[in-house]
Amino acid sequence: FLFGEVCVVSFAPLNYHAVSFFALTALFCLWLHSPSRKHAAWLGFAFGLGLFGAGVSWIYVALNVYGGMPMPLAALCTFLYCALLAAFYALAGWLQARWHFSATLRLLIVMPALIALIDWSRTWVLTGFPWLALGYSQVPSSPLSGFAPVLGVFGVSWLLAVAAGALALMLHYRRQYRVVMFCFGLLVAIFFVGGLTKKIEWSQAQGEPLKVSLLQGNVPQEMKFNEQRLRTTLKTYLDLTEKSSARLIVMPETAIPLMQDQIPPDYLELLGKAAKKNNGDVLVGLFGNKRENGKLEYFSSVMSFGTAPTQSYSKVHLVPFGEFIPFKPLIGWVYDKWLHIPLVDTSRGAIDQKPLNVAGQKVAVNICYEDVFGEEIIRQLPEATMLVNVTNDAWYGQSWASQQHNQMSQMRAIETARPVVRATNTGFTSIIDARGNIISSLPQFSVGSLDGEVQGMSGATPYVRFGNYPVIFICASLLLAAIYLGKRKVA
């Protein structure tokens, strides 16, 4: 449990990348000497509970402070969710003890493959929540992040786990010189190759550098849908837009907390006029809506106004419990009685949406935590020349959630070799270059405009072309081969 908790400091905002390496080594050593499958599962569960309990406990803030759920129930729900995430590590612990593997097979093949596969499986089980996948702990400065353009974040998770397994094997066979030297060589090779891969230029400049303004309105979550605050919100974003000289101006997710047809037409005209004077466009976060078959549907959307024709993107990957109600017939009553979250039943946008052609660039827009799913981001690539993320992490208060989210955007930049610009309501508003480095950012919980230049890029990394398939294939093949060898040994 303590090793899991300590592992959190390897992620943003602390970024002590080596800590996850040593924490994982400790877990592998404990697994190796576990007396039973049940014991190994409990060790994995304890590690996971420490990791997620310390790393994503900010879910409580959304439920209690802004969702209105009573404190005891919010605490219980947060604990149960962390326990559910910890169950993935419990499963890995049980599986690695399931067959009679040698120490070498377990530490270098089985455990690393399982770590990568459970990190990946969290992207789709129960609609997905890959927060704190171990590969993110290496962004952006660790040599291991050099593998991200090739194998993605889960490839980084796998190689981090292989390195941890090599160190654990050195400790296990510390008196056997050949084994120690082999493991040491493997460690050096992994980090050396990762460092070399970081130097590869995976993309090329496309067009002239683009001047951008990222607007941060800092609207408190409890005031976001308050009618009395609405006038101030509209004025804040209009003022920031009119003061900007950038060709591309970006507002946060649902910066305008109204349905598209409720927004005064003259307001949108003023936004478009301000963008046109810069020969550019403004991207506005709002609620798109349409009526189909007598039913009103609404979407979390981004619309462009300015010199280019008006275009839009609607969010595809919705947040369960926040933007749609899973198992609504069973748990819908919880929202009626305990939770007070507005606009909780939004519709999904089309899966095949194209980049927006604005400000002379092809911009792949993603909304909120869509950018934690790398395989979904690459749908708009290699056509897109830059990535734009708009989000509102005000739900999580003064926690580490927004910095962790920004770190995942840094991983998307490395995987795709594209710059990422992030406009957020309360922070972390930032400009990230194509190597995942934060060029500039705004202080959290402040009103302002982050101005800078971004260079659009073209080209395709291996990850853009193949997504997560290579690392899934590698890890699954290694695991199956180890199981085969383990069974042969028993026979």
Short mmCIF file of C-alpha atoms in Angstrom, two decimals, residues 121-375:
data_model
loop_
_atom_site.label_atom_id
_atom_site.label_comp_id
_atom_site.label_asym_id
_atom_site.label_seq_id
_atom_site.Cartn_x
_atom_site.Cartn_y
_atom_site.Cartn_z
CA SER A 121 -7.52 -2.62 -20.32
CA ARG A 122 -8.44 0.36 -18.15
CA THR A 123 -9.01 2.34 -21.37
CA TRP A 124 -12.12 0.35 -22.25
CA VAL A 125 -13.46 -1.56 -19.22
CA LEU A 126 -16.57 0.31 -18.00
CA THR A 127 -16.01 2.94 -20.76
CA GLY A 128 -12.42 3.52 -19.64
CA PHE A 129 -10.41 5.40 -17.03
CA PRO A 130 -6.66 5.07 -17.78
CA TRP A 131 -5.63 7.67 -15.20
CA LEU A 132 -2.20 6.98 -13.64
CA ALA A 133 -1.16 4.41 -16.25
CA LEU A 134 2.47 3.94 -15.28
CA GLY A 135 3.82 5.11 -18.63
CA TYR A 136 2.63 8.64 -17.87
CA SER A 137 5.07 8.82 -14.97
CA GLN A 138 7.94 9.06 -17.48
CA VAL A 139 6.69 12.21 -19.26
CA PRO A 140 8.41 14.22 -20.55
CA SER A 141 12.04 14.03 -19.43
CA SER A 142 12.68 10.32 -18.75
CA PRO A 143 14.59 8.45 -21.49
CA LEU A 144 11.73 5.95 -21.56
CA SER A 145 9.40 8.60 -23.01
CA GLY A 146 11.42 8.22 -26.21
CA PHE A 147 9.50 5.00 -26.89
CA ALA A 148 6.11 6.78 -26.85
CA PRO A 149 6.07 7.75 -30.56
CA VAL A 150 6.65 4.07 -31.39
CA LEU A 151 4.61 2.12 -28.84
CA GLY A 152 2.52 4.74 -27.05
CA VAL A 153 2.01 5.17 -23.34
CA PHE A 154 1.39 1.46 -22.73
CA GLY A 155 4.64 0.61 -24.46
CA VAL A 156 6.33 2.94 -21.99
CA SER A 157 4.48 1.15 -19.15
CA TRP A 158 5.75 -2.19 -20.47
CA LEU A 159 9.40 -1.11 -20.82
CA LEU A 160 9.32 0.58 -17.41
CA ALA A 161 8.09 -2.73 -15.99
CA VAL A 162 10.78 -4.70 -17.88
CA ALA A 163 13.40 -2.41 -16.36
CA ALA A 164 11.86 -2.88 -12.89
CA GLY A 165 11.83 -6.64 -13.46
CA ALA A 166 15.52 -6.58 -14.42
CA LEU A 167 16.41 -4.78 -11.20
CA ALA A 168 14.28 -7.21 -9.17
CA LEU A 169 16.04 -10.14 -10.87
CA MET A 170 19.44 -8.62 -10.04
CA LEU A 171 18.40 -8.47 -6.39
CA HIS A 172 17.04 -12.02 -6.47
CA TYR A 173 20.22 -13.49 -8.05
CA ARG A 174 22.63 -10.97 -6.55
CA ARG A 175 25.32 -13.66 -6.02
CA GLN A 176 25.16 -14.93 -9.60
CA TYR A 177 27.51 -12.74 -11.59
CA ARG A 178 26.25 -13.65 -15.09
CA VAL A 179 22.62 -12.95 -14.22
CA VAL A 180 23.50 -9.65 -12.58
CA MET A 181 25.54 -8.53 -15.58
CA PHE A 182 22.81 -9.60 -18.03
CA CYS A 183 20.18 -7.63 -16.10
CA PHE A 184 22.48 -4.62 -15.81
CA GLY A 185 23.09 -4.73 -19.56
CA LEU A 186 19.34 -4.97 -20.20
CA LEU A 187 18.72 -1.94 -18.00
CA VAL A 188 21.39 0.11 -19.74
CA ALA A 189 20.10 -0.92 -23.17
CA ILE A 190 16.49 0.07 -22.40
CA PHE A 191 17.38 3.53 -21.14
CA PHE A 192 20.10 4.09 -23.77
CA VAL A 193 17.82 3.16 -26.69
CA GLY A 194 15.02 5.27 -25.20
CA GLY A 195 17.38 8.24 -25.00
CA LEU A 196 18.44 7.76 -28.63
CA THR A 197 14.83 7.44 -29.79
CA LYS A 198 14.01 10.78 -28.16
CA LYS A 199 16.37 12.46 -30.63
CA ILE A 200 14.43 11.28 -33.69
CA GLU A 201 12.45 13.95 -35.54
CA TRP A 202 9.12 12.25 -36.19
CA SER A 203 7.37 15.23 -37.84
CA GLN A 204 8.15 18.25 -39.96
CA ALA A 205 7.05 21.90 -39.77
CA GLN A 206 3.83 22.66 -41.65
CA GLY A 207 3.32 26.31 -42.62
CA GLU A 208 4.31 29.36 -40.62
CA PRO A 209 4.21 29.50 -36.79
CA LEU A 210 0.71 30.31 -35.57
CA LYS A 211 0.02 32.92 -32.92
CA VAL A 212 -2.51 31.59 -30.38
CA SER A 213 -4.43 32.95 -27.39
CA LEU A 214 -5.79 30.47 -24.86
CA LEU A 215 -8.48 31.97 -22.65
CA GLN A 216 -8.92 31.03 -18.98
CA GLY A 217 -12.09 32.49 -17.48
CA ASN A 218 -11.68 30.98 -13.98
CA VAL A 219 -15.41 30.55 -13.42
CA PRO A 220 -16.01 28.70 -10.11
CA GLN A 221 -17.82 25.43 -10.72
CA GLU A 222 -20.58 26.28 -8.29
CA MET A 223 -21.24 29.49 -10.30
CA LYS A 224 -20.90 28.07 -13.81
CA PHE A 225 -24.64 27.57 -14.36
CA ASN A 226 -25.74 30.43 -12.12
CA GLU A 227 -27.91 32.82 -14.14
CA GLN A 228 -26.70 35.83 -12.16
CA ARG A 229 -23.08 34.98 -13.05
CA LEU A 230 -23.84 34.42 -16.76
CA ARG A 231 -23.53 38.08 -17.79
CA THR A 232 -20.09 38.31 -16.13
CA THR A 233 -18.95 35.10 -17.83
CA LEU A 234 -20.01 36.32 -21.28
CA LYS A 235 -18.32 39.70 -20.74
CA THR A 236 -15.09 38.07 -19.51
CA TYR A 237 -14.70 35.92 -22.61
CA LEU A 238 -15.73 38.68 -25.00
CA ASP A 239 -13.22 41.10 -23.44
CA LEU A 240 -10.40 38.54 -23.59
CA THR A 241 -11.26 37.74 -27.22
CA GLU A 242 -11.39 41.38 -28.32
CA LYS A 243 -8.05 42.14 -26.67
CA SER A 244 -6.31 39.25 -28.43
CA SER A 245 -4.18 39.76 -31.53
CA ALA A 246 -3.78 36.02 -32.14
CA ARG A 247 -4.91 34.27 -35.29
CA LEU A 248 -6.32 31.35 -33.28
CA ILE A 249 -8.23 32.06 -30.05
CA VAL A 250 -9.40 29.11 -27.96
CA MET A 251 -11.99 29.08 -25.16
CA PRO A 252 -12.37 26.26 -22.61
CA GLU A 253 -14.94 23.47 -22.56
CA THR A 254 -18.48 24.90 -22.31
CA ALA A 255 -17.01 28.35 -21.67
CA ILE A 256 -20.42 29.65 -22.71
CA PRO A 257 -22.74 27.55 -20.50
CA LEU A 258 -25.72 27.84 -22.84
CA MET A 259 -27.32 25.89 -25.64
CA GLN A 260 -26.19 27.10 -29.04
CA ASP A 261 -29.65 28.44 -29.88
CA GLN A 262 -29.86 30.29 -26.53
CA ILE A 263 -26.74 32.38 -27.14
CA PRO A 264 -27.57 35.91 -28.34
CA PRO A 265 -26.72 36.00 -32.08
CA ASP A 266 -25.07 39.40 -31.74
CA TYR A 267 -22.70 37.94 -29.12
CA LEU A 268 -21.45 35.26 -31.53
CA GLU A 269 -21.14 37.92 -34.22
CA LEU A 270 -18.92 40.01 -31.93
CA LEU A 271 -16.71 37.00 -31.27
CA GLY A 272 -16.42 36.28 -34.99
CA LYS A 273 -15.70 39.95 -35.74
CA ALA A 274 -12.89 40.00 -33.16
CA ALA A 275 -11.34 36.91 -34.78
CA LYS A 276 -11.70 38.32 -38.30
CA LYS A 277 -9.72 41.44 -37.43
CA ASN A 278 -6.78 39.09 -36.75
CA ASN A 279 -7.47 37.20 -40.00
CA GLY A 280 -8.22 34.16 -37.85
CA ASP A 281 -10.80 32.21 -35.90
CA VAL A 282 -12.07 31.69 -32.37
CA LEU A 283 -13.00 28.25 -31.02
CA VAL A 284 -15.91 28.50 -28.58
CA GLY A 285 -16.89 25.82 -26.06
CA LEU A 286 -20.68 25.58 -25.77
CA PHE A 287 -23.61 23.14 -25.79
CA GLY A 288 -24.64 22.23 -29.32
CA ASN A 289 -28.20 21.00 -29.65
CA LYS A 290 -30.60 19.61 -32.24
CA ARG A 291 -34.05 18.07 -32.29
CA GLU A 292 -34.37 14.67 -33.88
CA ASN A 293 -37.54 12.55 -34.02
CA GLY A 294 -39.18 14.93 -31.57
CA LYS A 295 -36.38 14.49 -29.01
CA LEU A 296 -33.96 17.26 -28.03
CA GLU A 297 -30.35 16.14 -28.06
CA TYR A 298 -27.50 18.24 -26.77
CA PHE A 299 -23.73 17.86 -27.03
CA SER A 300 -20.60 19.22 -25.43
CA SER A 301 -19.25 21.01 -28.50
CA VAL A 302 -16.67 23.40 -29.89
CA MET A 303 -17.67 25.78 -32.70
CA SER A 304 -15.49 28.05 -34.81
CA PHE A 305 -16.29 31.63 -35.78
CA GLY A 306 -14.20 33.99 -37.89
CA THR A 307 -12.62 33.98 -41.33
CA ALA A 308 -13.16 30.26 -42.00
CA PRO A 309 -16.66 28.81 -42.47
CA THR A 310 -18.28 27.91 -39.16
CA GLN A 311 -17.35 24.36 -38.17
CA SER A 312 -17.96 22.25 -35.10
CA TYR A 313 -16.74 19.26 -33.12
CA SER A 314 -18.89 17.37 -30.61
CA LYS A 315 -17.50 15.25 -27.81
CA VAL A 316 -17.47 11.50 -28.52
CA HIS A 317 -16.12 9.90 -25.33
CA LEU A 318 -18.43 10.99 -22.53
CA VAL A 319 -17.66 10.87 -18.80
CA PRO A 320 -19.76 8.18 -17.11
CA PHE A 321 -21.88 9.54 -14.25
CA GLY A 322 -20.85 13.11 -15.22
CA GLU A 323 -22.14 13.36 -18.80
CA PHE A 324 -24.28 10.26 -19.14
CA ILE A 325 -25.87 7.84 -16.69
CA PRO A 326 -24.79 4.22 -17.18
CA PHE A 327 -27.33 1.60 -16.14
CA LYS A 328 -29.86 4.41 -15.89
CA PRO A 329 -32.85 2.17 -14.94
CA LEU A 330 -30.83 0.85 -11.98
CA ILE A 331 -29.04 3.91 -10.62
CA GLY A 332 -30.92 6.87 -12.07
CA TRP A 333 -32.53 7.41 -8.68
CA VAL A 334 -29.11 8.35 -7.23
CA TYR A 335 -29.13 11.49 -9.40
CA ASP A 336 -32.65 12.37 -8.41
CA LYS A 337 -31.96 12.01 -4.70
CA TRP A 338 -28.26 12.55 -4.02
CA LEU A 339 -26.48 14.23 -6.95
CA HIS A 340 -27.07 17.65 -8.48
CA ILE A 341 -25.03 17.63 -11.71
CA PRO A 342 -26.47 19.78 -14.54
CA LEU A 343 -26.76 18.50 -18.11
CA VAL A 344 -25.82 14.95 -17.15
CA ASP A 345 -27.41 13.20 -20.13
CA THR A 346 -25.53 14.55 -23.15
CA SER A 347 -25.34 12.78 -26.51
CA ARG A 348 -22.23 11.49 -28.26
CA GLY A 349 -20.79 13.14 -31.34
CA ALA A 350 -20.02 11.18 -34.51
CA ILE A 351 -16.91 9.01 -34.28
CA ASP A 352 -15.56 10.01 -37.72
CA GLN A 353 -15.32 13.79 -37.23
CA LYS A 354 -12.56 15.54 -39.16
CA PRO A 355 -10.07 18.22 -38.04
CA LEU A 356 -11.32 21.80 -38.16
CA ASN A 357 -9.74 23.85 -40.94
CA VAL A 358 -9.15 27.12 -39.06
CA ALA A 359 -6.46 29.82 -38.89
CA GLY A 360 -4.49 28.16 -41.67
CA GLN A 361 -4.09 24.88 -39.77
CA LYS A 362 -5.98 21.61 -39.50
CA VAL A 363 -6.87 21.41 -35.83
CA ALA A 364 -7.84 18.16 -34.10
CA VAL A 365 -10.12 19.24 -31.25
CA ASN A 366 -10.77 17.04 -28.24
CA ILE A 367 -12.85 17.90 -25.20
CA CYS A 368 -11.97 17.32 -21.56
CA TYR A 369 -10.68 13.83 -20.77
CA GLU A 370 -10.95 12.62 -24.37
CA ASP A 371 -7.24 13.33 -24.62
CA VAL A 372 -6.42 10.56 -22.12
CA PHE A 373 -7.33 8.03 -24.84
CA GLY A 374 -4.45 8.07 -27.30
CA GLU A 375 -6.05 5.56 -29.68
#
